PDB file of C-alpha atoms and ligand atoms in Angstrom:
ATOM      1  CA  MET I  12     198.688  40.863 -97.871  1.00 96.00           C
ATOM      2  CA  GLN I  13     196.725  40.575-101.099  1.00 98.00           C
ATOM      3  CA  ILE I  14     193.020  41.359-101.114  1.00 98.00           C
ATOM      4  CA  GLU I  15     192.152  38.946-103.933  1.00 98.00           C
ATOM      5  CA  ASN I  16     190.620  35.838-102.285  1.00 98.00           C
ATOM      6  CA  ALA I  17     190.925  37.366 -98.791  1.00 98.00           C
ATOM      7  CA  VAL I  18     188.081  36.989 -96.335  1.00 99.00           C
ATOM      8  CA  ALA I  19     187.595  40.382 -94.682  1.00 99.00           C
ATOM      9  CA  LEU I  20     185.595  41.678 -91.786  1.00 99.00           C
ATOM     10  CA  VAL I  21     184.891  45.407 -91.493  1.00 99.00           C
ATOM     11  CA  THR I  22     183.389  46.946 -88.360  1.00 99.00           C
ATOM     12  CA  GLY I  23     180.955  49.833 -88.836  1.00 98.00           C
ATOM     13  CA  ALA I  24     180.436  48.820 -92.465  1.00 98.00           C
ATOM     14  CA  ASN I  25     176.985  50.333 -92.908  1.00 98.00           C
ATOM     15  CA  ARG I  26     178.151  53.880 -93.716  1.00 98.00           C
ATOM     16  CA  GLY I  27     181.077  56.246 -94.101  1.00 98.00           C
ATOM     17  CA  ILE I  28     184.623  54.903 -94.373  1.00 98.00           C
ATOM     18  CA  GLY I  29     183.529  51.372 -93.362  1.00 98.00           C
ATOM     19  CA  LEU I  30     181.117  51.159 -96.297  1.00 98.00           C
ATOM     20  CA  ALA I  31     183.824  52.450 -98.644  1.00 98.00           C
ATOM     21  CA  PHE I  32     186.123  49.676 -97.330  1.00 99.00           C
ATOM     22  CA  ALA I  33     183.481  47.027 -97.979  1.00 98.00           C
ATOM     23  CA  ARG I  34     182.945  48.210-101.561  1.00 98.00           C
ATOM     24  CA  GLU I  35     186.648  48.489-102.387  1.00 98.00           C
ATOM     25  CA  LEU I  36     187.336  45.047-100.903  1.00 99.00           C
ATOM     26  CA  LEU I  37     184.709  43.552-103.195  1.00 98.00           C
ATOM     27  CA  ALA I  38     186.112  45.485-106.175  1.00 98.00           C
ATOM     28  CA  ARG I  39     189.585  44.073-105.474  1.00 98.00           C
ATOM     29  CA  GLY I  40     188.324  40.480-105.468  1.00 98.00           C
ATOM     30  CA  ALA I  41     187.938  39.630-101.781  1.00 98.00           C
ATOM     31  CA  ARG I  42     186.311  36.192-101.567  1.00 98.00           C
ATOM     32  CA  LYS I  43     183.983  37.257 -98.750  1.00 98.00           C
ATOM     33  CA  VAL I  44     183.343  40.545 -96.929  1.00 98.00           C
ATOM     34  CA  TYR I  45     181.631  40.348 -93.513  1.00 98.00           C
ATOM     35  CA  ALA I  46     179.974  43.741 -93.055  1.00 98.00           C
ATOM     36  CA  GLY I  47     179.665  44.360 -89.343  1.00 98.00           C
ATOM     37  CA  ALA I  48     176.985  46.739 -88.079  1.00 98.00           C
ATOM     38  CA  ARG I  49     175.102  47.367 -84.834  1.00 98.00           C
ATOM     39  CA  ASP I  50     171.959  46.940 -86.931  1.00 97.00           C
ATOM     40  CA  PRO I  51     172.516  44.506 -89.850  1.00 96.00           C
ATOM     41  CA  VAL I  52     169.363  45.874 -91.519  1.00 97.00           C
ATOM     42  CA  ALA I  53     171.417  49.005 -92.151  1.00 97.00           C
ATOM     43  CA  ILE I  54     173.653  46.983 -94.500  1.00 97.00           C
ATOM     44  CA  THR I  55     172.336  47.632 -97.997  1.00 94.00           C
ATOM     45  CA  GLN I  56     175.513  46.893 -99.990  1.00 97.00           C
ATOM     46  CA  ALA I  57     175.063  43.942-102.327  1.00 98.00           C
ATOM     47  CA  GLY I  58     177.576  41.137-102.215  1.00 98.00           C
ATOM     48  CA  VAL I  59     178.574  41.376 -98.519  1.00 98.00           C
ATOM     49  CA  GLU I  60     177.644  39.128 -95.569  1.00 98.00           C
ATOM     50  CA  PRO I  61     175.788  41.295 -93.030  1.00 98.00           C
ATOM     51  CA  LEU I  62     176.951  40.566 -89.480  1.00 98.00           C
ATOM     52  CA  ARG I  63     175.385  41.843 -86.270  1.00 98.00           C
ATOM     53  CA  LEU I  64     178.350  43.388 -84.450  1.00 98.00           C
ATOM     54  CA  ASP I  65     178.187  46.104 -81.819  1.00 99.00           C
ATOM     55  CA  VAL I  66     181.850  46.203 -80.982  1.00 99.00           C
ATOM     56  CA  ASN I  67     181.041  47.396 -77.452  1.00 98.00           C
ATOM     57  CA  LYS I  68     179.186  44.135 -76.749  1.00 98.00           C
ATOM     58  CA  PRO I  69     181.455  41.243 -75.761  1.00 98.00           C
ATOM     59  CA  ASP I  70     178.718  38.735 -76.692  1.00 98.00           C
ATOM     60  CA  ASP I  71     178.440  40.175 -80.223  1.00 98.00           C
ATOM     61  CA  VAL I  72     182.223  40.028 -80.691  1.00 99.00           C
ATOM     62  CA  ALA I  73     182.392  36.461 -79.436  1.00 98.00           C
ATOM     63  CA  ALA I  74     179.518  35.421 -81.753  1.00 98.00           C
ATOM     64  CA  ALA I  75     181.201  37.151 -84.708  1.00 98.00           C
ATOM     65  CA  ALA I  76     184.436  35.307 -84.017  1.00 98.00           C
ATOM     66  CA  GLU I  77     182.517  32.010 -83.851  1.00 98.00           C
ATOM     67  CA  LEU I  78     180.723  32.664 -87.127  1.00 98.00           C
ATOM     68  CA  ALA I  79     183.481  34.336 -89.118  1.00 98.00           C
ATOM     69  CA  SER I  80     186.214  31.831 -88.405  1.00 98.00           C
ATOM     70  CA  ASP I  81     187.479  32.047 -92.025  1.00 98.00           C
ATOM     71  CA  VAL I  82     188.591  35.673 -91.699  1.00 99.00           C
ATOM     72  CA  THR I  83     192.054  36.664 -92.956  1.00 99.00           C
ATOM     73  CA  LEU I  84     191.668  40.439 -92.696  1.00 99.00           C
ATOM     74  CA  VAL I  85     190.078  42.417 -89.850  1.00 99.00           C
ATOM     75  CA  ILE I  86     189.426  46.144 -90.313  1.00 99.00           C
ATOM     76  CA  ASN I  87     188.731  47.908 -87.042  1.00 99.00           C
ATOM     77  CA  ASN I  88     186.909  50.913 -88.470  1.00 99.00           C
ATOM     78  CA  ALA I  89     183.955  51.565 -86.106  1.00 99.00           C
ATOM     79  CA  GLY I  90     184.529  54.768 -84.183  1.00 98.00           C
ATOM     80  CA  ILE I  91     182.791  57.723 -82.507  1.00 98.00           C
ATOM     81  CA  GLY I  92     183.650  61.322 -81.791  1.00 97.00           C
ATOM     82  CA  GLN I  93     182.295  64.182 -79.810  1.00 96.00           C
ATOM     83  CA  PRO I  94     183.479  67.784 -79.762  1.00 95.00           C
ATOM     84  CA  GLY I  95     184.591  69.234 -76.430  1.00 97.00           C
ATOM     85  CA  GLY I  96     187.630  69.923 -74.230  1.00 98.00           C
ATOM     86  CA  PHE I  97     188.877  68.140 -71.112  1.00 98.00           C
ATOM     87  CA  LEU I  98     187.721  71.020 -68.882  1.00 98.00           C
ATOM     88  CA  ALA I  99     184.095  70.591 -69.891  1.00 97.00           C
ATOM     89  CA  ALA I 100     181.809  69.459 -67.019  1.00 98.00           C
ATOM     90  CA  ASP I 101     181.005  66.074 -68.628  1.00 98.00           C
ATOM     91  CA  SER I 102     184.515  65.347 -69.954  1.00 98.00           C
ATOM     92  CA  GLU I 103     185.151  62.194 -67.875  1.00 98.00           C
ATOM     93  CA  ASP I 104     181.844  60.593 -68.996  1.00 98.00           C
ATOM     94  CA  VAL I 105     182.551  61.610 -72.607  1.00 98.00           C
ATOM     95  CA  ALA I 106     186.085  60.222 -72.488  1.00 98.00           C
ATOM     96  CA  ARG I 107     184.929  56.875 -71.020  1.00 98.00           C
ATOM     97  CA  ARG I 108     182.252  56.551 -73.708  1.00 98.00           C
ATOM     98  CA  ILE I 109     184.665  57.360 -76.559  1.00 98.00           C
ATOM     99  CA  PHE I 110     187.437  55.118 -75.184  1.00 99.00           C
ATOM    100  CA  GLU I 111     184.962  52.244 -74.922  1.00 99.00           C
ATOM    101  CA  THR I 112     184.460  52.252 -78.722  1.00 99.00           C
ATOM    102  CA  ASN I 113     187.740  53.731 -80.029  1.00 99.00           C
ATOM    103  CA  PHE I 114     190.120  51.852 -77.745  1.00 99.00           C
ATOM    104  CA  PHE I 115     188.615  49.022 -75.706  1.00 99.00           C
ATOM    105  CA  ALA I 116     186.481  47.641 -78.601  1.00 99.00           C
ATOM    106  CA  VAL I 117     189.531  47.616 -80.876  1.00 99.00           C
ATOM    107  CA  LEU I 118     191.401  45.696 -78.156  1.00 99.00           C
ATOM    108  CA  ARG I 119     188.435  43.275 -77.766  1.00 99.00           C
ATOM    109  CA  MET I 120     188.141  42.676 -81.511  1.00 99.00           C
ATOM    110  CA  SER I 121     191.889  42.198 -81.907  1.00 98.00           C
ATOM    111  CA  LYS I 122     192.029  39.625 -79.119  1.00 98.00           C
ATOM    112  CA  ALA I 123     189.016  37.772 -80.421  1.00 98.00           C
ATOM    113  CA  PHE I 124     190.346  37.546 -83.993  1.00 99.00           C
ATOM    114  CA  ALA I 125     194.117  37.069 -83.365  1.00 98.00           C
ATOM    115  CA  PRO I 126     193.782  33.272 -83.022  1.00 98.00           C
ATOM    116  CA  ILE I 127     191.587  33.155 -86.174  1.00 98.00           C
ATOM    117  CA  LEU I 128     194.107  35.128 -88.173  1.00 98.00           C
ATOM    118  CA  LYS I 129     196.829  32.787 -86.911  1.00 98.00           C
ATOM    119  CA  ALA I 130     194.859  29.690 -87.849  1.00 98.00           C
ATOM    120  CA  ASN I 131     194.287  31.119 -91.323  1.00 98.00           C
ATOM    121  CA  GLY I 132     197.958  31.762 -92.020  1.00 98.00           C
ATOM    122  CA  GLY I 133     198.619  35.161 -90.419  1.00 98.00           C
ATOM    123  CA  GLY I 134     196.571  37.628 -92.459  1.00 98.00           C
ATOM    124  CA  ALA I 135     196.265  41.250 -91.465  1.00 99.00           C
ATOM    125  CA  LEU I 136     194.782  43.689 -89.004  1.00 99.00           C
ATOM    126  CA  LEU I 137     194.036  47.195 -90.179  1.00 99.00           C
ATOM    127  CA  ASN I 138     193.201  49.777 -87.511  1.00 99.00           C
ATOM    128  CA  VAL I 139     191.558  53.034 -88.553  1.00 99.00           C
ATOM    129  CA  LEU I 140     193.350  55.767 -86.534  1.00 99.00           C
ATOM    130  CA  SER I 141     193.696  59.470 -87.270  1.00 98.00           C
ATOM    131  CA  VAL I 142     196.061  62.423 -87.499  1.00 98.00           C
ATOM    132  CA  ALA I 143     194.496  63.119 -84.127  1.00 98.00           C
ATOM    133  CA  SER I 144     196.664  60.305 -82.732  1.00 98.00           C
ATOM    134  CA  TRP I 145     199.500  62.846 -82.800  1.00 98.00           C
ATOM    135  CA  VAL I 146     197.926  66.249 -82.240  1.00 98.00           C
ATOM    136  CA  ASN I 147     195.330  67.312 -79.723  1.00 97.00           C
ATOM    137  CA  GLY I 148     194.102  70.883 -80.104  1.00 95.00           C
ATOM    138  CA  GLY I 149     191.506  70.462 -77.325  1.00 95.00           C
ATOM    139  CA  GLU I 150     188.435  70.784 -79.509  1.00 95.00           C
ATOM    140  CA  LEU I 151     188.092  67.001 -79.797  1.00 97.00           C
ATOM    141  CA  ALA I 152     190.074  66.275 -76.708  1.00 98.00           C
ATOM    142  CA  ALA I 153     188.794  62.860 -75.716  1.00 98.00           C
ATOM    143  CA  TYR I 154     188.564  61.685 -79.320  1.00 98.00           C
ATOM    144  CA  SER I 155     192.195  62.592 -79.934  1.00 98.00           C
ATOM    145  CA  ALA I 156     193.315  60.899 -76.713  1.00 98.00           C
ATOM    146  CA  SER I 157     191.425  57.753 -77.729  1.00 99.00           C
ATOM    147  CA  LYS I 158     193.187  57.714 -81.085  1.00 98.00           C
ATOM    148  CA  SER I 159     196.583  58.162 -79.388  1.00 98.00           C
ATOM    149  CA  ALA I 160     195.738  55.170 -77.198  1.00 99.00           C
ATOM    150  CA  ALA I 161     194.604  53.185 -80.213  1.00 99.00           C
ATOM    151  CA  TRP I 162     197.845  54.076 -82.042  1.00 98.00           C
ATOM    152  CA  SER I 163     199.831  52.750 -79.105  1.00 99.00           C
ATOM    153  CA  LEU I 164     197.640  49.640 -79.052  1.00 99.00           C
ATOM    154  CA  THR I 165     198.292  49.157 -82.777  1.00 99.00           C
ATOM    155  CA  ASN I 166     202.049  49.448 -82.274  1.00 98.00           C
ATOM    156  CA  ALA I 167     201.993  46.890 -79.462  1.00 98.00           C
ATOM    157  CA  LEU I 168     199.861  44.482 -81.425  1.00 98.00           C
ATOM    158  CA  ARG I 169     202.220  44.762 -84.390  1.00 98.00           C
ATOM    159  CA  ASN I 170     205.043  43.434 -82.196  1.00 98.00           C
ATOM    160  CA  GLU I 171     202.920  40.808 -80.477  1.00 98.00           C
ATOM    161  CA  LEU I 172     201.393  39.532 -83.731  1.00 98.00           C
ATOM    162  CA  ALA I 173     204.697  39.449 -85.656  1.00 98.00           C
ATOM    163  CA  LEU I 174     205.264  35.991 -84.150  1.00 97.00           C
ATOM    164  CA  GLN I 175     202.247  34.669 -86.041  1.00 98.00           C
ATOM    165  CA  LYS I 176     203.024  36.627 -89.184  1.00 98.00           C
ATOM    166  CA  THR I 177     200.025  38.937 -88.993  1.00 98.00           C
ATOM    167  CA  GLN I 178     200.545  42.263 -90.789  1.00 98.00           C
ATOM    168  CA  VAL I 179     199.318  45.166 -88.639  1.00 99.00           C
ATOM    169  CA  LEU I 180     198.622  48.461 -90.426  1.00 99.00           C
ATOM    170  CA  GLY I 181     197.742  51.764 -88.770  1.00 99.00           C
ATOM    171  CA  LEU I 182     195.763  54.123 -91.034  1.00 99.00           C
ATOM    172  CA  HIS I 183     196.056  57.844 -90.248  1.00 98.00           C
ATOM    173  CA  MET I 184     194.227  60.680 -91.966  1.00 98.00           C
ATOM    174  CA  ALA I 185     192.763  64.102 -91.354  1.00 98.00           C
ATOM    175  CA  TYR I 186     189.201  65.069 -92.287  1.00 98.00           C
ATOM    176  CA  VAL I 187     187.169  62.703 -94.440  1.00 98.00           C
ATOM    177  CA  ASP I 188     183.736  63.534 -95.885  1.00 98.00           C
ATOM    178  CA  THR I 189     181.412  61.410 -93.751  1.00 98.00           C
ATOM    179  CA  ASP I 190     178.627  61.929 -91.176  1.00 97.00           C
ATOM    180  CA  LEU I 191     181.356  62.388 -88.555  1.00 96.00           C
ATOM    181  CA  THR I 192     182.496  65.632 -90.084  1.00 96.00           C
ATOM    182  CA  ARG I 193     179.150  66.904 -91.371  1.00 94.00           C
ATOM    183  CA  GLY I 194     178.872  70.653 -90.870  1.00 90.00           C
ATOM    184  CA  LEU I 195     182.649  71.189 -90.489  1.00 91.00           C
ATOM    185  CA  GLU I 196     183.820  73.714 -93.127  1.00 94.00           C
ATOM    186  CA  VAL I 197     187.276  72.191 -93.692  1.00 95.00           C
ATOM    187  CA  PRO I 198     189.003  70.512 -96.625  1.00 96.00           C
ATOM    188  CA  LYS I 199     188.007  66.813 -96.676  1.00 98.00           C
ATOM    189  CA  SER I 200     189.189  63.711 -98.476  1.00 98.00           C
ATOM    190  CA  SER I 201     186.657  61.325 -99.955  1.00 98.00           C
ATOM    191  CA  PRO I 202     186.234  58.020 -98.164  1.00 98.00           C
ATOM    192  CA  GLU I 203     186.960  56.206-101.431  1.00 98.00           C
ATOM    193  CA  GLU I 204     190.362  57.922-101.837  1.00 98.00           C
ATOM    194  CA  ILE I 205     191.404  57.183 -98.247  1.00 98.00           C
ATOM    195  CA  VAL I 206     190.338  53.523 -98.595  1.00 99.00           C
ATOM    196  CA  ARG I 207     192.215  53.079-101.911  1.00 98.00           C
ATOM    197  CA  ARG I 208     195.423  54.411-100.287  1.00 98.00           C
ATOM    198  CA  ALA I 209     194.913  52.218 -97.242  1.00 99.00           C
ATOM    199  CA  LEU I 210     194.420  49.040 -99.285  1.00 99.00           C
ATOM    200  CA  ASP I 211     197.262  49.930-101.645  1.00 99.00           C
ATOM    201  CA  GLY I 212     199.442  50.204 -98.509  1.00 98.00           C
ATOM    202  CA  LEU I 213     198.161  46.901 -97.153  1.00 98.00           C
ATOM    203  CA  GLU I 214     198.878  45.136-100.414  1.00 98.00           C
ATOM    204  CA  SER I 215     202.392  46.632-100.449  1.00 98.00           C
ATOM    205  CA  GLY I 216     203.075  45.185 -97.015  1.00 98.00           C
ATOM    206  CA  LEU I 217     203.209  48.540 -95.196  1.00 98.00           C
ATOM    207  CA  ASP I 218     202.839  48.980 -91.409  1.00 98.00           C
ATOM    208  CA  GLU I 219     201.447  52.474 -91.633  1.00 98.00           C
ATOM    209  CA  VAL I 220     199.599  54.606 -94.194  1.00 98.00           C
ATOM    210  CA  LEU I 221     199.454  58.411 -93.932  1.00 98.00           C
ATOM    211  CA  ALA I 222     196.553  58.906 -96.322  1.00 98.00           C
ATOM    212  CA  ASP I 223     196.648  62.660 -97.003  1.00 98.00           C
ATOM    213  CA  GLU I 224     199.042  65.595 -97.189  1.00 98.00           C
ATOM    214  CA  LEU I 225     198.107  67.239 -93.886  1.00 97.00           C
ATOM    215  CA  THR I 226     198.712  63.932 -92.015  1.00 98.00           C
ATOM    216  CA  GLN I 227     202.105  63.572 -93.725  1.00 98.00           C
ATOM    217  CA  GLN I 228     203.029  67.152 -92.757  1.00 98.00           C
ATOM    218  CA  VAL I 229     201.987  66.654 -89.148  1.00 98.00           C
ATOM    219  CA  LYS I 230     203.946  63.401 -88.867  1.00 97.00           C
ATOM    220  CA  GLN I 231     206.980  64.993 -90.401  1.00 97.00           C
ATOM    221  CA  GLY I 232     206.636  67.955 -88.017  1.00 97.00           C
ATOM    222  CA  MET I 233     206.825  65.713 -84.947  1.00 96.00           C
ATOM    223  CA  THR I 234     210.600  66.060 -84.901  1.00 96.00           C
ATOM    224  CA  ALA I 235     210.733  69.777 -85.931  1.00 96.00           C
ATOM    225  CA  ALA I 236     212.400  72.326 -83.622  1.00 95.00           C
ATOM    226  CA  ARG I 237     208.885  73.252 -82.602  1.00 96.00           C
ATOM    227  CA  PRO I 238     207.002  69.950 -82.982  1.00 96.00           C
ATOM    228  CA  SER I 239     203.592  69.839 -84.626  1.00 97.00           C
ATOM    229  CA  TYR I 240     201.838  68.777 -81.431  1.00 97.00           C
ATOM    230  CA  LEU I 241     202.733  72.086 -79.734  1.00 96.00           C
ATOM    231  CA  PRO I 242     200.765  75.270 -80.552  1.00 94.00           C
ATOM    232  CA  GLN I 243     202.223  76.813 -83.691  1.00 91.00           C
ATOM    233  CA  ALA I 244     202.978  80.529 -84.034  1.00 81.00           C
ATOM    234  CA  SER I 245     200.164  82.138 -86.051  1.00 71.00           C
TER     235      SER I 245
HETATM  236  N1  LIG J 318     185.604  61.191 -90.938  1.00 71.68           N
HETATM  237  C1  LIG J 318     186.805  61.623 -90.583  1.00 71.68           C
HETATM  238  O1  LIG J 318     187.204  62.824 -90.792  1.00 71.68           O
HETATM  239  C2  LIG J 318     187.807  60.707 -89.932  1.00 71.68           C
HETATM  240  C3  LIG J 318     189.155  61.081 -89.841  1.00 71.68           C
HETATM  241  C4  LIG J 318     190.076  60.242 -89.260  1.00 71.68           C
HETATM  242  C5  LIG J 318     189.641  59.001 -88.717  1.00 71.68           C
HETATM  243  N2  LIG J 318     188.340  58.642 -88.809  1.00 71.68           N
HETATM  244  C6  LIG J 318     187.911  57.361 -88.256  1.00 71.68           C
HETATM  245  O2  LIG J 318     187.341  56.572 -89.262  1.00 71.68           O
HETATM  246  C7  LIG J 318     186.422  55.634 -88.682  1.00 71.68           C
HETATM  247  C8  LIG J 318     185.115  55.689 -89.421  1.00 71.68           C
HETATM  248  O3  LIG J 318     184.571  56.986 -89.265  1.00 71.68           O
HETATM  249  P1  LIG J 318     183.514  57.659 -90.266  1.00 71.68           P
HETATM  250  O4  LIG J 318     184.050  58.986 -90.632  1.00 71.68           O
HETATM  251  O5  LIG J 318     183.157  56.680 -91.346  1.00 71.68           O
HETATM  252  O6  LIG J 318     182.308  57.855 -89.203  1.00 71.68           O
HETATM  253  P2  LIG J 318     180.752  57.677 -89.369  1.00 71.68           P
HETATM  254  O7  LIG J 318     180.315  58.039 -90.774  1.00 71.68           O
HETATM  255  O8  LIG J 318     180.201  58.428 -88.229  1.00 71.68           O
HETATM  256  O9  LIG J 318     180.556  56.076 -89.199  1.00 71.68           O
HETATM  257  C9  LIG J 318     180.877  55.480 -87.995  1.00 71.68           C
HETATM  258  C10 LIG J 318     180.605  54.025 -88.108  1.00 71.68           C
HETATM  259  O10 LIG J 318     180.996  53.396 -86.876  1.00 71.68           O
HETATM  260  C11 LIG J 318     179.868  52.610 -86.443  1.00 71.68           C
HETATM  261  N3  LIG J 318     179.888  52.426 -84.988  1.00 71.68           N
HETATM  262  C12 LIG J 318     179.962  53.324 -83.996  1.00 71.68           C
HETATM  263  N4  LIG J 318     179.917  52.712 -82.791  1.00 71.68           N
HETATM  264  C13 LIG J 318     179.800  51.396 -83.047  1.00 71.68           C
HETATM  265  C14 LIG J 318     179.717  50.269 -82.235  1.00 71.68           C
HETATM  266  N5  LIG J 318     179.682  50.324 -80.903  1.00 71.68           N
HETATM  267  N6  LIG J 318     179.657  49.040 -82.821  1.00 71.68           N
HETATM  268  C15 LIG J 318     179.670  48.920 -84.184  1.00 71.68           C
HETATM  269  N7  LIG J 318     179.728  49.952 -85.003  1.00 71.68           N
HETATM  270  C16 LIG J 318     179.792  51.199 -84.445  1.00 71.68           C
HETATM  271  C17 LIG J 318     178.676  53.403 -86.890  1.00 71.68           C
HETATM  272  O11 LIG J 318     177.549  52.601 -86.824  1.00 71.68           O
HETATM  273  P3  LIG J 318     176.047  53.230 -86.607  1.00 71.68           P
HETATM  274  O12 LIG J 318     175.562  53.588 -88.007  1.00 71.68           O
HETATM  275  O13 LIG J 318     175.290  52.135 -85.979  1.00 71.68           O
HETATM  276  O14 LIG J 318     176.211  54.444 -85.735  1.00 71.68           O
HETATM  277  C18 LIG J 318     179.125  53.720 -88.308  1.00 71.68           C
HETATM  278  O15 LIG J 318     178.934  52.613 -89.157  1.00 71.68           O
HETATM  279  C19 LIG J 318     186.366  56.007 -87.174  1.00 71.68           C
HETATM  280  O16 LIG J 318     187.191  55.169 -86.434  1.00 71.68           O
HETATM  281  C20 LIG J 318     186.834  57.464 -87.179  1.00 71.68           C
HETATM  282  O17 LIG J 318     187.374  57.808 -85.923  1.00 71.68           O
HETATM  283  C21 LIG J 318     187.403  59.452 -89.421  1.00 71.68           C
END
């Protein structure tokens, strides 16, 4: 789909990758950008329509769908993470909390906006996933599992929404320089670069964007003799 004249909604648009999406959408000529945030006061970007939207609250999602009935592009960006392995004492609670935002809220948003996208000609759904959809080293165990589930959800939605001509794009990337990765001493992409690649892919009609080299290597390695999701010899 083309961004020019599109009406977009971005979840978690007050900071990080979501804010970069809102800015780039405006720069590419989107007609309107609804900037979803738990606290709309946190939206300081000029030119967007602030929208109260805690994706974990069904009432917020229903109200957003009522108000933003002109949307042609939904970007499910809001997400949370927490370090820790599955053998940690609190791992079930952590996993439930993370799945609530990274999986169930994406499902809730997609269901709420599918009829709106259909009514507006098909449009597109862009889900922000991760290289962690494919590898789980155990340090971010529940986060990775939630992104695997969200990847599967994205693949299912692509098939279900094909009937109404909605493009569904899964965006995968490794570390990006945002609050989520603050303190991690690893190579990071800028949010702006990731977003440019994602929207280039969307405008080219792609189903999937692998937005950095590490992600491309991991994906390629899935079918290697020793696949990338197994521990690699050091
Ligand atoms: N940074 C990375 O290295 C990286 C890599 C791969 C994928 N990702 C994915 O990229 C997406 C954005 O991450 P980021 O790096 O930009 O993280 P971030 O800087 O921590 O920002 C997260 C955003 O999500 C919002 N959010 C969290 N829970 C929400 C809820 N229940 N309702 C509405 N908004 C909510 C936050 O709002 P508040 O300000 O209210 O907390 C914030 O705007 C996530 O899905 C993340 O998993 C990130």
